[in-house]
Short mmCIF file of C-alpha atoms and ligand atoms in Angstrom, two decimals:
data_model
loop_
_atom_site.label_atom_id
_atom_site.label_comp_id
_atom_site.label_asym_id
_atom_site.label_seq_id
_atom_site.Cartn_x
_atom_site.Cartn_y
_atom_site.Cartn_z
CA UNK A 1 39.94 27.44 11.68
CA UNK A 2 38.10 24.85 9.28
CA UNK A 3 37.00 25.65 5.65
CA UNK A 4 33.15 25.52 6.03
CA UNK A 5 31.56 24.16 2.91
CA UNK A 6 27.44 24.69 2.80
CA UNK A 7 27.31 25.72 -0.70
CA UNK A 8 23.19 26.50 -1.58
CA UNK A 9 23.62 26.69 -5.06
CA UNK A 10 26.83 26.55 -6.91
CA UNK A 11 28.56 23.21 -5.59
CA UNK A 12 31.04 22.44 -7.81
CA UNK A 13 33.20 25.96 -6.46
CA UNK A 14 33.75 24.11 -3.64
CA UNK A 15 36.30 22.30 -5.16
CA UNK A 16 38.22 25.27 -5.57
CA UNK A 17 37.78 26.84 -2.17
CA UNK A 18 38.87 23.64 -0.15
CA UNK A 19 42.04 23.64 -2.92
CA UNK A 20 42.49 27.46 -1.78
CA UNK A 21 41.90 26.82 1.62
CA UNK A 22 44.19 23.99 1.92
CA UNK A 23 47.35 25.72 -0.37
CA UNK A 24 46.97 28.63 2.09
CA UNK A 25 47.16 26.70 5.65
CA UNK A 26 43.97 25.44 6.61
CA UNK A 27 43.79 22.23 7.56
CA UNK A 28 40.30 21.20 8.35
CA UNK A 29 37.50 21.45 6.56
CA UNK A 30 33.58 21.18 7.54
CA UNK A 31 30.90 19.45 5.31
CA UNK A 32 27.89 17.17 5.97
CA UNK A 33 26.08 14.37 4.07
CA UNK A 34 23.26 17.16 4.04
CA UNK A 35 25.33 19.74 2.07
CA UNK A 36 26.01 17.29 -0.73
CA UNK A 37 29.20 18.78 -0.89
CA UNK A 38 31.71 15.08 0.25
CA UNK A 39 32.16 14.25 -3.20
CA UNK A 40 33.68 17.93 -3.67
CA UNK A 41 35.48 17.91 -0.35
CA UNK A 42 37.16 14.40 -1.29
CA UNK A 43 38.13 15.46 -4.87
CA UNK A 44 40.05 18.88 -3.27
CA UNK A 45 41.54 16.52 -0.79
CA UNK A 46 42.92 13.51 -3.53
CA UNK A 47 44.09 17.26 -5.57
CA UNK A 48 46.02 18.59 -3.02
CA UNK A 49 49.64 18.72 -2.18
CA UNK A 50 48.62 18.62 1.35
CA UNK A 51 49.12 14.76 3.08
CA UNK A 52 45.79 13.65 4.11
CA UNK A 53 47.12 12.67 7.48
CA UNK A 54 47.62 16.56 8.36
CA UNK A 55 43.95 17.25 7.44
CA UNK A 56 40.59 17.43 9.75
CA UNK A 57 37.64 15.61 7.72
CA UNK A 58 34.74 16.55 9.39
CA UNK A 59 31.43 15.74 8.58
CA UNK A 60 27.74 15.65 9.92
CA UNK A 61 25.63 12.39 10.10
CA UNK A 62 21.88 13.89 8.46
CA UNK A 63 18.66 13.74 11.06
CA UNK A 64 17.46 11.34 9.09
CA UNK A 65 20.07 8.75 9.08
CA UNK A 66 20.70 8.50 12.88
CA UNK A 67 18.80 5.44 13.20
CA UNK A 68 21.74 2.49 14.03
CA UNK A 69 21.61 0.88 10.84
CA UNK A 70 21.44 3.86 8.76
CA UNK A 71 24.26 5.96 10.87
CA UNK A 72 26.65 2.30 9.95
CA UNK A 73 26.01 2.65 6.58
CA UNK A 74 25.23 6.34 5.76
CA UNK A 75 28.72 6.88 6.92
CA UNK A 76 29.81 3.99 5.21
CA UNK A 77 28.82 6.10 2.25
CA UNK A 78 30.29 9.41 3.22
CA UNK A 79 34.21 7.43 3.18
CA UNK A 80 33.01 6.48 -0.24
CA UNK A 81 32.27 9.76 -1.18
CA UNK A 82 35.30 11.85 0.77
CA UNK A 83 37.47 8.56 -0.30
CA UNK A 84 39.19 8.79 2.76
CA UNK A 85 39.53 5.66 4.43
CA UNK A 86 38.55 7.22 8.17
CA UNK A 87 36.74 10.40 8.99
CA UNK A 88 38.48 12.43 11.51
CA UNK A 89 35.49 13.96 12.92
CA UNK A 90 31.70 12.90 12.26
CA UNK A 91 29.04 14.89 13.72
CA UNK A 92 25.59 14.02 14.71
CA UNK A 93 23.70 17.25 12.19
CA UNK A 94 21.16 17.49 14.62
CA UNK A 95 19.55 15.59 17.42
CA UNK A 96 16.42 15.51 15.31
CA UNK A 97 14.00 12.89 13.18
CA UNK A 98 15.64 9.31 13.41
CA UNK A 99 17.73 10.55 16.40
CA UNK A 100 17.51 8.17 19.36
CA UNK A 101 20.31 8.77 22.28
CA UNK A 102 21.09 5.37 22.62
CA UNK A 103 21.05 3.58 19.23
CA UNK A 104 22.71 6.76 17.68
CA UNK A 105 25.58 7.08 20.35
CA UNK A 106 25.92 2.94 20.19
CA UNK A 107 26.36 3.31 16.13
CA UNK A 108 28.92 5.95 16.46
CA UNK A 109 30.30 4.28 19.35
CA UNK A 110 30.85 0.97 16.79
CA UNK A 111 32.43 3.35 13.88
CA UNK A 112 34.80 4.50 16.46
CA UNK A 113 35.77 1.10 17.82
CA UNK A 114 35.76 -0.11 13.88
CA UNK A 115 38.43 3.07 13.70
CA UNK A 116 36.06 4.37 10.92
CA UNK A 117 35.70 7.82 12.75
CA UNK A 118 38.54 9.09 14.91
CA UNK A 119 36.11 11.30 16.62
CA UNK A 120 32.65 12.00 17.89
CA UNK A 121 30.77 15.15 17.04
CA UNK A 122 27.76 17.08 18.12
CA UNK A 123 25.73 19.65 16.51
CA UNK A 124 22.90 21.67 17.12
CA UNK A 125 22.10 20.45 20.68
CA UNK A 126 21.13 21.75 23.91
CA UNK A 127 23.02 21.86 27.01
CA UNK A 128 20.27 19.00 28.51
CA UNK A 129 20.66 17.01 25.31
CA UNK A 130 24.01 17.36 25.51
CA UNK A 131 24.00 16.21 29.20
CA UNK A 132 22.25 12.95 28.33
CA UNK A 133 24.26 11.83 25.01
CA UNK A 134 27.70 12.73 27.27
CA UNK A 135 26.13 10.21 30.24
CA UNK A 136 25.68 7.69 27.29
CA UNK A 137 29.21 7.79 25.77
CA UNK A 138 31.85 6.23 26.74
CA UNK A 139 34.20 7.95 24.54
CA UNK A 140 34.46 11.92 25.17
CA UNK A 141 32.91 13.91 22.57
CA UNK A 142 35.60 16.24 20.72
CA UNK A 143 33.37 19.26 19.57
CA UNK A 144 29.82 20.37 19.62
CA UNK A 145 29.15 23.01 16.60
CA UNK A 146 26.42 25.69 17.06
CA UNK A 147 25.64 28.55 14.94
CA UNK A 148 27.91 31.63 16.89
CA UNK A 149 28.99 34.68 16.09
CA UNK A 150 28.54 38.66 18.08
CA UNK A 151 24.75 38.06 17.17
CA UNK A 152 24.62 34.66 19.00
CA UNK A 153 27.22 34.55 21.69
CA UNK A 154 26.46 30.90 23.21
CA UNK A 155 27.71 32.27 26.72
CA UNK A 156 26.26 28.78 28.38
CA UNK A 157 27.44 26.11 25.46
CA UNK A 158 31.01 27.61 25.94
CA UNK A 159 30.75 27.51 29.21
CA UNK A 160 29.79 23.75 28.90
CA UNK A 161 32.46 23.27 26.13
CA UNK A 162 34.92 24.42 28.88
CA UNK A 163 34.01 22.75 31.80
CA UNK A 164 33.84 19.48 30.15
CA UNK A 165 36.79 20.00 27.59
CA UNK A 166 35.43 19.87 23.81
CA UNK A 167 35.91 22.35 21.43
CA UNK A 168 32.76 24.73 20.73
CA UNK A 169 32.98 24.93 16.81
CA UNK A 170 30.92 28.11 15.84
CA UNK A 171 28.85 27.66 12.23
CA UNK A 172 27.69 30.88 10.37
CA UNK A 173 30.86 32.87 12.00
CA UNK A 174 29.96 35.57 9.42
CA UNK A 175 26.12 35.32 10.18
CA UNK A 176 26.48 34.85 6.63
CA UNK A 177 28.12 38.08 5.16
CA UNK A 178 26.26 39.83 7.35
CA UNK A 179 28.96 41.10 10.04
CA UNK A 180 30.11 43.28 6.98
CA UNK A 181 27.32 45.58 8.42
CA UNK A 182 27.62 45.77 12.02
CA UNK A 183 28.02 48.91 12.77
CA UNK A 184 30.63 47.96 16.19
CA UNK A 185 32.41 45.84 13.89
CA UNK A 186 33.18 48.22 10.98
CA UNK A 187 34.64 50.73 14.03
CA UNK A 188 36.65 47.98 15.36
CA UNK A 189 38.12 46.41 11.39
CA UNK A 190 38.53 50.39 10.39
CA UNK A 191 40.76 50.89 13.71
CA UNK A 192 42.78 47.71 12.55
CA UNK A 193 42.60 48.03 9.08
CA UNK A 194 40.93 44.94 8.70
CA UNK A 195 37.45 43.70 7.65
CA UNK A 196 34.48 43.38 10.11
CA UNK A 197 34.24 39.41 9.21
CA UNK A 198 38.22 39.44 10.02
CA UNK A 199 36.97 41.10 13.70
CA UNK A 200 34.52 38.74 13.94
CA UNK A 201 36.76 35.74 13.32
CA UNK A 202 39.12 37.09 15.67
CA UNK A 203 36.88 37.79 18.16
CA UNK A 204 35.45 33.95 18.10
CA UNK A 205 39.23 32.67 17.86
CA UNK A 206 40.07 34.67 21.05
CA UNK A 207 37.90 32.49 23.33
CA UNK A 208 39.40 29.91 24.96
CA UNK A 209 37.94 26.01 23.31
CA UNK A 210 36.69 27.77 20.20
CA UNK A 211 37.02 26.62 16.38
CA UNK A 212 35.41 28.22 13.52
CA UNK A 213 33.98 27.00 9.80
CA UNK A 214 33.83 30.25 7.97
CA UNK A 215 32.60 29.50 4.46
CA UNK A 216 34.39 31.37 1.82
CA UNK A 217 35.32 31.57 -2.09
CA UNK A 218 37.69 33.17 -3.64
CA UNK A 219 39.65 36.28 -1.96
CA UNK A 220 37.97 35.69 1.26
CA UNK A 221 39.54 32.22 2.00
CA UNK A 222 43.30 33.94 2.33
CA UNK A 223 41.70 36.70 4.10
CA UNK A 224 39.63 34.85 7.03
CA UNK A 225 42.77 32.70 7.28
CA UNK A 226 44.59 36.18 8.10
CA UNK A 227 42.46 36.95 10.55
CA UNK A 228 44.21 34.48 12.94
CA UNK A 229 47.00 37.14 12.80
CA UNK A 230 44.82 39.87 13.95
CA UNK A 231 44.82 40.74 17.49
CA UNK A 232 42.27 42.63 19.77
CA UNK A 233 42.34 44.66 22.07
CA UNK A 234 40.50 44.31 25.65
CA UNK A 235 38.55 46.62 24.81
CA UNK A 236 37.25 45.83 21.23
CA UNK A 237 36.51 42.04 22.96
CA UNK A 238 34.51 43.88 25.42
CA UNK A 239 32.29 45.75 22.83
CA UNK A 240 31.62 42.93 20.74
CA UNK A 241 30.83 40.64 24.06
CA UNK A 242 28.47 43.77 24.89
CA UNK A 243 26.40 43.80 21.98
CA UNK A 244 23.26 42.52 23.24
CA UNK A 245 20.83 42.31 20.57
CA UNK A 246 20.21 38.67 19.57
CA UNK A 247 19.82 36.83 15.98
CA UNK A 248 19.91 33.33 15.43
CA UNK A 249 19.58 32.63 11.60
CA UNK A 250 19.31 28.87 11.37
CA UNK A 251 16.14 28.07 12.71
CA UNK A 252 12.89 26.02 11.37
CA UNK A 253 11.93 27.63 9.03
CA UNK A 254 15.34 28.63 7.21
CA UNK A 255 16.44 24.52 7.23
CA UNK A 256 14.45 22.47 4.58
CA UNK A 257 15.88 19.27 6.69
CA UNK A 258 14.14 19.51 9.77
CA UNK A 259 11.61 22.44 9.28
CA UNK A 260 8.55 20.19 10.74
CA UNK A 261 10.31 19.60 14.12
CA UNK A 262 11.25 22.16 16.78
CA UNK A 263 14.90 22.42 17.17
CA UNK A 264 16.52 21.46 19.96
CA UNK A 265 16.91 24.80 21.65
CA UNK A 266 12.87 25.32 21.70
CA UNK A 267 12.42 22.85 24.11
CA UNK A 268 14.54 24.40 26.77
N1 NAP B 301 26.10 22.33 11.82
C1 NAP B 301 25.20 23.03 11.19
O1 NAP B 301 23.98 22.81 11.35
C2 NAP B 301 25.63 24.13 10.25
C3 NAP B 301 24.70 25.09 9.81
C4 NAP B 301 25.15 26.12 8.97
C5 NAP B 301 26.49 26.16 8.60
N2 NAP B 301 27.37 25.19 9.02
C6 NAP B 301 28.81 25.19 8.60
O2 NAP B 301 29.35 26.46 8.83
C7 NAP B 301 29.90 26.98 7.61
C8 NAP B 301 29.81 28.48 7.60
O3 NAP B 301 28.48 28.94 7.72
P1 NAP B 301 27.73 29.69 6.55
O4 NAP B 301 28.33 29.27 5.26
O5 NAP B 301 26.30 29.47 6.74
O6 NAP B 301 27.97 31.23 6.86
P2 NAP B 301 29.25 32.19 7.11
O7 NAP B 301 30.54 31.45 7.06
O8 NAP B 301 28.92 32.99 8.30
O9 NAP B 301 29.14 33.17 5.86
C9 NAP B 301 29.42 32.78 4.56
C10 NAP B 301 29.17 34.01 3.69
O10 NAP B 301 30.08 35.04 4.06
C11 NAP B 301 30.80 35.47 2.92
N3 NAP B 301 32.19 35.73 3.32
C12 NAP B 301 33.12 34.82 3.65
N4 NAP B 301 34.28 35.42 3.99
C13 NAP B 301 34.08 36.76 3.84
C14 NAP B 301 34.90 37.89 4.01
N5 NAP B 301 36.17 37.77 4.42
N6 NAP B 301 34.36 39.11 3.76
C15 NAP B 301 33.07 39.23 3.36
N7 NAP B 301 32.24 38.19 3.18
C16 NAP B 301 32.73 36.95 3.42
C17 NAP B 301 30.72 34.32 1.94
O11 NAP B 301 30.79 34.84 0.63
P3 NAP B 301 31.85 34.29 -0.46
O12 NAP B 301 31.44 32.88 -0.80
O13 NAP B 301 31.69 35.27 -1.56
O14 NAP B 301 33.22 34.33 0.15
C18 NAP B 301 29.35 33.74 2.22
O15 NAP B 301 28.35 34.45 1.53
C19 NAP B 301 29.06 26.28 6.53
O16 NAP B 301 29.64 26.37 5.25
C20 NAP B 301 28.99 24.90 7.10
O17 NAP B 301 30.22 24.21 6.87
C21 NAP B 301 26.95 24.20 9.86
#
């Protein structure tokens, strides 16, 4: 479980919730040159009792920066502002905008042989755009993070994640906040004496190859952390997996980064 750090309004509480996050256990924690958040993320990091070298950096290269040059240098700026000297994970945001298969892969490739990046990341693709950057790599990629949670089940990108071994990292775990009123879910926390967003962590966390990046302030850090405690029955994993009405709440529209492009998953 990663701290997830998309922060709309209200930045500077990130600080606090990475500092939370990391005094309680977590040790990996999601942001993106989009979220503006790195500076916030790096300042937690230099304030924390926790070594660096036990902590996941992950963070997302922005559509459009994927262009060779600008991937070298964006990045470049992204150590600068996490002021660690080597990401541990860095995710293409999207396959969007400057994105080009080849020149993007080749720059990431070159931060990876530089040992600027310890890992390569995907985000937001399909499974055929996944196909084609995984035929261009020569170096596996480690995780591919989609939105996911009992709304948005991703059977065919885990089954993907699974067959070719990279961790499916699900974004928007809470569909944000909203799991608190899924009517399944409150049945299944109330039986536990948990939270719904605690069922819904636990259900993501009992698949085999998946991660999740709740984002949380305050109480809720401690609590999602618990969650990794909480154990479900057959049964409850077989309602949830049930539910068959689908939302997906990052699309177009909702994403002032890409919203004049189709996203990857309208072309297929
Ligand atoms: N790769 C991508 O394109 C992409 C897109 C979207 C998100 N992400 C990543 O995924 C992370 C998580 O997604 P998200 O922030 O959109 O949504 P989320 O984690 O599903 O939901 C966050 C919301 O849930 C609330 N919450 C957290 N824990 C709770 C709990 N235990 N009980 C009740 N409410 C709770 C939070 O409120 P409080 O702040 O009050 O705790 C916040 O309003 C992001 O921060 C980001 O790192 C990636």
């Amino acid at each position: 479980m990663g701290i997830g750090t998309w922060y709309p309004d209200q930045r500077q509480r990130c600080v606090d919730s990475v500092l939370t996050a990391l005094g309680h256990g977590y040790r990996h924690v999601d942001t993106a040159q989009q979220y503006d958040t790195e500076k916030y993320v790096g300042e937690a990091i230099q304030r924390s009792d926790v070594p660096r070298e036990e902590i996941t950096v992950a963070t997302k290269v922005r559509p459009s920066n994927l262009s060779y040059d600008r991937v070298l240098e964006s990045t470049k700026e992204s150590l600068d502002a996490l002021g660690v000297e080597t990401i541990d994970l860095l995710y293409v945001h999207y396959p969007l905008k400057a994105y080009d298969v080849e020149e993007t892969m080749a720059a990431f490739t070159e931060l990876y042989e530089q040992g600027l990046i310890d890992n390569i990341g995907l985000s937001n693709y399909s499974i055929p755009l996944l196909d084609e950057a995984m035929d261009v790599l020569d170096v596996p990629v480690f995780a591919h993070q989609v939105e996911m949670h009992p709304l948005l089940q991703q059977q065919h990108l885990l089954e993907h994640a699974r067959k070719h071994d990279y961790w499916l990292v699900a974004y928007r775990p809470l569909v944000g906040g909203k799991v608190m009123e899924m009517p399944a879910l409150i049945d299944i926390a109330e039986k536990h004496d948990v939270t719904p967003a605690q069922v819904s962590l636990a259900w993501l966390l009992s698949k085999e190859r998946v991660a999740v990046v709740p984002k949380a302030t305050g109480d809720h850090v401690a609590a999602n952390w618990d969650a990794r405690q909480l154990e479900l029955t057959a049964d409850d994993v077989a309602r949830i997996d049930a539910i068959s009405r689908e939302e997906r709440t990052v699309t177009r529209e909702s994403s002032v980064m890409i919203h004049d492009e189709p996203m990857p998953w309208e072309e297929t």
